[in-house]
PDB file of C-alpha atoms in Angstrom:
ATOM      1  CA  MET A   1     -12.027 -17.889 -16.322  1.00 57.00           C
ATOM      2  CA  GLY A   2      -8.336 -17.411 -17.105  1.00 65.00           C
ATOM      3  CA  PHE A   3      -5.539 -15.909 -15.024  1.00 73.00           C
ATOM      4  CA  SER A   4      -4.188 -12.758 -15.189  1.00 78.00           C
ATOM      5  CA  GLN A   5      -0.613 -11.835 -14.435  1.00 83.00           C
ATOM      6  CA  THR A   6       0.717  -8.933 -12.986  1.00 86.00           C
ATOM      7  CA  ALA A   7       3.148  -6.754 -10.380  1.00 88.00           C
ATOM      8  CA  PHE A   8       3.298  -3.971  -8.808  1.00 89.00           C
ATOM      9  CA  ILE A   9       5.785  -1.846  -7.650  1.00 90.00           C
ATOM     10  CA  ALA A  10       4.883   0.574  -4.673  1.00 92.00           C
ATOM     11  CA  TYR A  11       6.363   2.959  -1.933  1.00 94.00           C
ATOM     12  CA  GLY A  12       4.363   1.343   1.009  1.00 95.00           C
ATOM     13  CA  ILE A  13       4.023  -0.866   4.072  1.00 95.00           C
ATOM     14  CA  GLU A  14       2.309  -3.826   4.670  1.00 92.00           C
ATOM     15  CA  ALA A  15      -0.966  -2.916   6.271  1.00 91.00           C
ATOM     16  CA  PRO A  16      -2.087  -3.767   9.577  1.00 84.00           C
ATOM     17  CA  ASP A  17      -4.363  -6.719   9.080  1.00 78.00           C
ATOM     18  CA  ASP A  18      -5.597  -6.916  12.498  1.00 74.00           C
ATOM     19  CA  ARG A  19      -6.165 -10.782  11.739  1.00 81.00           C
ATOM     20  CA  LEU A  20      -9.182  -9.923   8.502  1.00 87.00           C
ATOM     21  CA  THR A  21      -9.629 -11.122   5.360  1.00 87.00           C
ATOM     22  CA  PRO A  22      -7.882  -9.358   2.347  1.00 87.00           C
ATOM     23  CA  ALA A  23     -11.819  -8.968   1.360  1.00 88.00           C
ATOM     24  CA  GLN A  24     -12.503  -7.815   4.961  1.00 92.00           C
ATOM     25  CA  LEU A  25      -9.485  -5.285   5.009  1.00 92.00           C
ATOM     26  CA  ALA A  26     -10.158  -4.193   1.512  1.00 92.00           C
ATOM     27  CA  ARG A  27     -13.649  -2.914   2.982  1.00 95.00           C
ATOM     28  CA  ARG A  28     -12.512  -1.508   5.588  1.00 93.00           C
ATOM     29  CA  LEU A  29      -9.792   0.477   3.795  1.00 96.00           C
ATOM     30  CA  LYS A  30     -12.831   1.333   1.323  1.00 96.00           C
ATOM     31  CA  ALA A  31     -14.914   2.884   4.151  1.00 97.00           C
ATOM     32  CA  ASP A  32     -11.855   4.439   6.514  1.00 96.00           C
ATOM     33  CA  LEU A  33      -9.386   5.721   4.319  1.00 96.00           C
ATOM     34  CA  PRO A  34     -11.151   9.194   2.986  1.00 97.00           C
ATOM     35  CA  GLY A  35     -11.619   9.855   6.268  1.00 97.00           C
ATOM     36  CA  LEU A  36      -8.170   9.055   7.802  1.00 96.00           C
ATOM     37  CA  LYS A  37      -6.446  10.709   4.813  1.00 96.00           C
ATOM     38  CA  THR A  38      -8.416  14.239   5.972  1.00 97.00           C
ATOM     39  CA  ARG A  39      -8.264  13.758   9.155  1.00 97.00           C
ATOM     40  CA  LEU A  40      -4.471  12.946   9.312  1.00 96.00           C
ATOM     41  CA  SER A  41      -2.845  15.059   6.417  1.00 96.00           C
ATOM     42  CA  ALA A  42      -1.905  12.315   4.606  1.00 95.00           C
ATOM     43  CA  PRO A  43      -3.486  12.957   0.857  1.00 96.00           C
ATOM     44  CA  GLU A  44      -0.849  11.139  -0.767  1.00 95.00           C
ATOM     45  CA  VAL A  45      -1.824   7.572   1.047  1.00 97.00           C
ATOM     46  CA  ASP A  46      -3.851   4.772  -1.053  1.00 97.00           C
ATOM     47  CA  TRP A  47      -3.688   1.057  -1.127  1.00 96.00           C
ATOM     48  CA  LEU A  48      -3.299  -2.355  -3.246  1.00 93.00           C
ATOM     49  CA  GLN A  49      -4.313  -5.619  -2.393  1.00 92.00           C
ATOM     50  CA  ALA A  50      -1.940  -7.836  -4.502  1.00 88.00           C
ATOM     51  CA  GLY A  51      -0.362 -11.446  -4.154  1.00 84.00           C
ATOM     52  CA  ASP A  52      -1.042 -15.222  -4.938  1.00 80.00           C
ATOM     53  CA  TYR A  53      -4.503 -15.987  -6.558  1.00 71.00           C
ATOM     54  CA  ASP A  54      -6.603 -15.856  -3.464  1.00 73.00           C
ATOM     55  CA  GLN A  55      -4.182 -14.907  -0.597  1.00 78.00           C
ATOM     56  CA  ASP A  56      -3.535 -10.959  -1.474  1.00 86.00           C
ATOM     57  CA  TRP A  57      -0.986  -8.835   0.534  1.00 89.00           C
ATOM     58  CA  THR A  58      -2.412  -5.037   1.258  1.00 92.00           C
ATOM     59  CA  PHE A  59       0.041  -2.452   1.454  1.00 94.00           C
ATOM     60  CA  LEU A  60      -0.396   1.174   2.032  1.00 96.00           C
ATOM     61  CA  VAL A  61       1.453   3.192  -0.777  1.00 96.00           C
ATOM     62  CA  THR A  62       2.005   6.489  -1.725  1.00 93.00           C
ATOM     63  CA  GLU A  63       3.587   6.353  -5.351  1.00 86.00           C
ATOM     64  CA  HIS A  64       2.685   3.191  -7.699  1.00 88.00           C
ATOM     65  CA  GLU A  65       2.970   1.359 -10.545  1.00 87.00           C
ATOM     66  CA  GLN A  66       1.020  -1.655 -12.206  1.00 87.00           C
ATOM     67  CA  ILE A  67       3.618  -3.535 -14.525  1.00 87.00           C
ATOM     68  CA  GLU A  68       3.185  -6.773 -16.770  1.00 82.00           C
ATOM     69  CA  LEU A  69       4.827  -9.525 -16.418  1.00 77.00           C
ATOM     70  CA  GLY A  70       7.516  -9.727 -18.872  1.00 81.00           C
ATOM     71  CA  ARG A  71       8.311  -6.508 -19.092  1.00 82.00           C
ATOM     72  CA  TYR A  72      10.100  -3.781 -16.646  1.00 80.00           C
ATOM     73  CA  GLY A  73       8.830  -0.276 -15.627  1.00 76.00           C
ATOM     74  CA  CYS A  74      10.237   2.913 -13.868  1.00 75.00           C
ATOM     75  CA  VAL A  75       8.081   4.698 -11.410  1.00 72.00           C
ATOM     76  CA  HIS A  76       9.589   8.685 -12.944  1.00 69.00           C
ATOM     77  CA  LEU A  77       9.179  11.206  -9.680  1.00 70.00           C
ATOM     78  CA  ASP A  78      11.314  13.746  -8.630  1.00 71.00           C
ATOM     79  CA  ALA A  79      11.887  12.937  -4.853  1.00 72.00           C
ATOM     80  CA  ASN A  80      14.393  14.089  -2.418  1.00 81.00           C
ATOM     81  CA  ARG A  81      14.777  13.202   1.379  1.00 84.00           C
ATOM     82  CA  GLY A  82      12.035  15.448   2.279  1.00 87.00           C
ATOM     83  CA  ARG A  83       9.458  13.631   0.407  1.00 88.00           C
ATOM     84  CA  TYR A  84      10.681  10.654   1.459  1.00 91.00           C
ATOM     85  CA  GLU A  85      10.173  11.489   5.126  1.00 94.00           C
ATOM     86  CA  GLU A  86       6.709  13.233   4.307  1.00 95.00           C
ATOM     87  CA  TRP A  87       6.031   9.751   2.550  1.00 94.00           C
ATOM     88  CA  ASP A  88       6.833   8.087   5.790  1.00 96.00           C
ATOM     89  CA  ARG A  89       5.039  10.430   8.184  1.00 97.00           C
ATOM     90  CA  GLN A  90       1.590   9.804   6.149  1.00 96.00           C
ATOM     91  CA  LEU A  91       2.328   6.268   5.667  1.00 97.00           C
ATOM     92  CA  ILE A  92       3.151   5.419   9.510  1.00 96.00           C
ATOM     93  CA  ALA A  93       0.198   8.102  10.922  1.00 96.00           C
ATOM     94  CA  VAL A  94      -2.434   5.938   8.518  1.00 96.00           C
ATOM     95  CA  TRP A  95      -0.717   2.735   9.651  1.00 95.00           C
ATOM     96  CA  SER A  96      -1.368   3.836  13.254  1.00 94.00           C
ATOM     97  CA  ALA A  97      -4.282   4.681  13.176  1.00 94.00           C
ATOM     98  CA  LEU A  98      -5.879   1.386  11.390  1.00 92.00           C
ATOM     99  CA  ARG A  99      -4.105  -0.379  14.185  1.00 90.00           C
ATOM    100  CA  GLY A 100      -5.356   1.815  17.135  1.00 87.00           C
ATOM    101  CA  GLY A 101      -1.818   2.802  18.014  1.00 87.00           C
ATOM    102  CA  GLY A 102       1.879   1.873  17.699  1.00 86.00           C
ATOM    103  CA  ALA A 103       3.865   1.484  15.216  1.00 85.00           C
ATOM    104  CA  PRO A 104       4.299  -0.770  12.528  1.00 88.00           C
ATOM    105  CA  GLN A 105       7.663  -3.031  12.512  1.00 85.00           C
ATOM    106  CA  GLY A 106       9.155  -2.141   9.527  1.00 87.00           C
ATOM    107  CA  ARG A 107      10.255   1.146   7.865  1.00 92.00           C
ATOM    108  CA  PRO A 108       8.196   2.353   4.470  1.00 95.00           C
ATOM    109  CA  GLY A 109      10.321   1.681   1.456  1.00 93.00           C
ATOM    110  CA  TRP A 110      10.374   0.254  -2.329  1.00 92.00           C
ATOM    111  CA  VAL A 111       8.216  -3.108  -3.139  1.00 91.00           C
ATOM    112  CA  CYS A 112       7.836  -5.108  -5.650  1.00 89.00           C
ATOM    113  CA  VAL A 113       4.722  -6.913  -5.315  1.00 88.00           C
ATOM    114  CA  PRO A 114       3.595 -10.043  -8.047  1.00 86.00           C
ATOM    115  CA  ASP A 115      -0.048 -10.986  -8.514  1.00 84.00           C
ATOM    116  CA  LEU A 116      -1.785 -13.832  -9.991  1.00 80.00           C
ATOM    117  CA  SER A 117      -5.590 -12.891 -10.143  1.00 75.00           C
TER     118      SER A 117
END
């Protein structure tokens, strides 16, 4: 058994965890996200988990790429202000639905998350 190291660059926001473990949150997202995407007109929202071994963070994301450590990567997209506004709308709508209301403290943005598995 060895370790795998990689990183993700993604446009997104940290998912509300409601004090769930990463495994519990993953199960919830697998079960609930498909219906939320349809109901909230948020087809571009996906999720990823990454972090330090067994202490993963969970993010709601739109555009994302996996990058091997020691390499660099680019996310190639043709995004304008309207596209970012639509991504923000989708991400915040799904975040709010998962949380049961309210809004996140921060705004969505580009995040780079190292992952050790």
